[in-house]
Tab-separated table of C-alpha atoms in Angstrom:
chain	number	residue	atom	x	y	z
A	18	UNK	CA	55.998	41.093	28.613
A	19	UNK	CA	55.610	38.837	31.635
A	20	UNK	CA	58.279	36.456	32.870
A	21	UNK	CA	56.456	33.324	31.612
A	22	UNK	CA	56.010	34.919	28.186
A	23	UNK	CA	59.717	35.809	28.024
A	24	UNK	CA	60.707	32.281	28.980
A	25	UNK	CA	58.377	30.659	26.435
A	26	UNK	CA	59.626	33.044	23.739
A	27	UNK	CA	63.245	32.265	24.583
A	28	UNK	CA	62.634	28.506	24.662
A	29	UNK	CA	60.784	28.591	21.342
A	30	UNK	CA	63.695	30.401	19.643
A	31	UNK	CA	66.238	28.072	21.247
A	32	UNK	CA	64.326	25.157	19.700
A	33	UNK	CA	64.419	26.824	16.254
A	34	UNK	CA	68.172	27.391	16.408
A	35	UNK	CA	68.833	23.950	17.892
A	36	UNK	CA	66.895	22.364	15.021
A	37	UNK	CA	68.829	24.484	12.527
A	38	UNK	CA	72.027	23.172	14.147
A	39	UNK	CA	70.778	19.591	13.693
A	40	UNK	CA	70.138	20.304	9.994
A	41	UNK	CA	73.589	21.904	9.672
A	42	UNK	CA	75.255	18.870	11.269
A	43	UNK	CA	73.446	16.456	8.939
A	44	UNK	CA	74.566	18.560	5.982
A	45	UNK	CA	78.137	18.690	7.263
A	46	UNK	CA	78.437	14.895	7.040
A	47	UNK	CA	80.649	13.777	4.155
A	48	UNK	CA	78.735	11.884	1.469
A	49	UNK	CA	79.857	8.431	2.642
A	50	UNK	CA	78.681	9.102	6.228
A	51	UNK	CA	75.359	10.570	5.115
A	52	UNK	CA	74.777	7.695	2.718
A	53	UNK	CA	75.710	5.173	5.406
A	54	UNK	CA	73.201	6.694	7.819
A	55	UNK	CA	70.375	6.686	5.290
A	56	UNK	CA	71.211	3.137	4.172
A	57	UNK	CA	71.066	1.928	7.779
A	58	UNK	CA	67.633	3.558	8.133
A	59	UNK	CA	66.550	1.955	4.856
A	60	UNK	CA	67.699	-1.502	5.937
A	61	UNK	CA	65.996	-1.056	9.307
A	62	UNK	CA	62.704	-0.191	7.583
A	63	UNK	CA	63.030	-3.229	5.321
A	64	UNK	CA	63.606	-5.469	8.367
A	65	UNK	CA	60.563	-4.012	10.128
A	66	UNK	CA	58.364	-4.520	7.064
A	67	UNK	CA	59.558	-8.125	6.732
A	68	UNK	CA	58.792	-8.773	10.426
A	69	UNK	CA	55.353	-7.190	10.227
A	70	UNK	CA	54.452	-9.067	7.031
A	71	UNK	CA	56.528	-12.273	7.150
A	72	UNK	CA	54.315	-14.219	4.758
A	73	UNK	CA	54.391	-11.551	2.041
A	74	UNK	CA	56.892	-12.163	-0.698
A	75	UNK	CA	58.328	-8.678	-0.940
A	76	UNK	CA	61.358	-7.618	-2.880
A	77	UNK	CA	62.961	-4.253	-2.329
A	78	UNK	CA	65.005	-2.048	-4.602
A	79	UNK	CA	67.280	-0.835	-1.805
A	80	UNK	CA	68.778	1.992	-3.878
A	81	UNK	CA	65.362	3.334	-4.873
A	82	UNK	CA	63.995	2.987	-1.343
A	83	UNK	CA	67.096	4.687	0.073
A	84	UNK	CA	66.624	7.603	-2.345
A	85	UNK	CA	62.967	7.895	-1.329
A	86	UNK	CA	63.856	7.830	2.375
A	87	UNK	CA	66.436	10.598	1.867
A	88	UNK	CA	63.817	12.802	0.169
A	89	UNK	CA	61.183	12.068	2.829
A	90	UNK	CA	63.788	12.978	5.466
A	91	UNK	CA	64.389	16.331	3.740
A	92	UNK	CA	60.650	17.005	3.774
A	93	UNK	CA	60.179	15.921	7.400
A	94	UNK	CA	63.154	17.848	8.771
A	95	UNK	CA	61.905	21.072	7.216
A	96	UNK	CA	58.310	20.336	8.255
A	97	UNK	CA	59.599	20.416	11.845
A	98	UNK	CA	61.575	23.603	11.155
A	99	UNK	CA	58.429	25.213	9.724
A	100	UNK	CA	56.393	24.316	12.828
A	101	UNK	CA	59.099	25.529	15.206
A	102	UNK	CA	59.711	28.777	13.315
A	103	UNK	CA	56.080	29.851	12.929
A	104	UNK	CA	55.526	28.900	16.556
A	105	UNK	CA	58.462	31.053	17.730
A	106	UNK	CA	57.266	33.996	15.659
A	107	UNK	CA	53.710	33.617	16.955
A	108	UNK	CA	54.837	33.381	20.582
A	109	UNK	CA	57.011	36.440	19.981
A	110	UNK	CA	53.856	38.391	19.150
A	111	UNK	CA	54.240	38.598	15.382
A	112	UNK	CA	50.769	38.862	13.779
A	113	UNK	CA	49.552	35.642	12.121
A	114	UNK	CA	49.971	36.602	8.463
A	115	UNK	CA	53.417	38.081	9.034
A	116	UNK	CA	54.435	35.080	11.144
A	117	UNK	CA	53.485	32.718	8.318
A	118	UNK	CA	55.306	34.773	5.684
A	119	UNK	CA	58.421	35.246	7.817
A	120	UNK	CA	58.488	31.573	8.812
A	121	UNK	CA	58.388	30.546	5.158
A	122	UNK	CA	61.060	33.077	4.208
A	123	UNK	CA	63.327	31.914	7.038
A	124	UNK	CA	62.863	28.224	6.188
A	125	UNK	CA	63.315	28.652	2.430
A	126	UNK	CA	66.404	30.835	2.823
A	127	UNK	CA	67.818	28.339	5.320
A	128	UNK	CA	67.132	25.473	2.886
A	129	UNK	CA	68.943	27.346	0.098
A	130	UNK	CA	71.926	28.230	2.283
A	131	UNK	CA	72.021	24.644	3.542
A	132	UNK	CA	72.397	23.410	-0.038
A	133	UNK	CA	75.179	25.964	-0.630
A	134	UNK	CA	76.857	24.695	2.564
A	135	UNK	CA	76.810	21.165	1.145
A	136	UNK	CA	78.882	22.315	-1.847
A	137	UNK	CA	81.822	22.611	0.561
A	138	UNK	CA	81.377	19.147	2.100
A	139	UNK	CA	83.320	16.174	0.730
A	140	UNK	CA	81.281	14.313	-1.875
A	141	UNK	CA	78.189	16.479	-1.451
A	142	UNK	CA	76.620	19.054	-3.731
A	143	UNK	CA	73.745	21.491	-3.975
A	144	UNK	CA	70.463	20.427	-5.547
A	145	UNK	CA	67.614	22.794	-6.369
A	146	UNK	CA	65.244	19.810	-6.092
A	147	UNK	CA	66.179	19.452	-2.416
A	148	UNK	CA	65.427	23.138	-1.757
A	149	UNK	CA	61.989	22.588	-3.317
A	150	UNK	CA	61.376	19.473	-1.183
A	151	UNK	CA	62.583	21.311	1.938
A	152	UNK	CA	60.362	24.285	1.119
A	153	UNK	CA	57.342	22.030	0.624
A	154	UNK	CA	58.028	20.489	4.030
A	155	UNK	CA	58.205	23.952	5.602
A	156	UNK	CA	54.913	24.966	3.933
A	157	UNK	CA	53.201	21.852	5.302
A	158	UNK	CA	54.737	22.427	8.750
A	159	UNK	CA	53.544	26.023	8.865
A	160	UNK	CA	50.123	24.909	7.630
A	161	UNK	CA	49.873	22.178	10.242
A	162	UNK	CA	50.817	24.624	12.996
A	163	UNK	CA	48.314	27.221	11.816
A	164	UNK	CA	45.535	24.638	11.496
A	165	UNK	CA	46.100	23.484	15.082
A	166	UNK	CA	46.882	26.819	16.737
A	167	UNK	CA	44.194	29.387	16.100
A	168	UNK	CA	44.842	32.822	17.541
């Protein structure tokens, strides 16, 4: 393996583990901090929508929108993990089919262990629904990567 290949392999795995650390840190937030973060994102989105469409008479169910944003965030975070993981496996020389399977296994197991981790965080709990949303995000991420990168 050439020096450039070693560096790109190392960087790709560093990105995977860095992203896993980001997920871990989000999950380590006590419920009130996590909820506060998602509510601030929700309120920001509402403000943007109101600025973009000032003449529209829109009403928002903040609680419902906040719940939706939290679920979309789960999906998106694991979509990125799926892309990064299949990319790292591919760069490492793992054949395409095996890279896809291993990326999905890694992401799904990480999603499940992340939910278990949340059981030990103040005010948080594990939800099978979140593992399913996370897994769907990983599947889409792997699919997006494979549809763009053809080897």
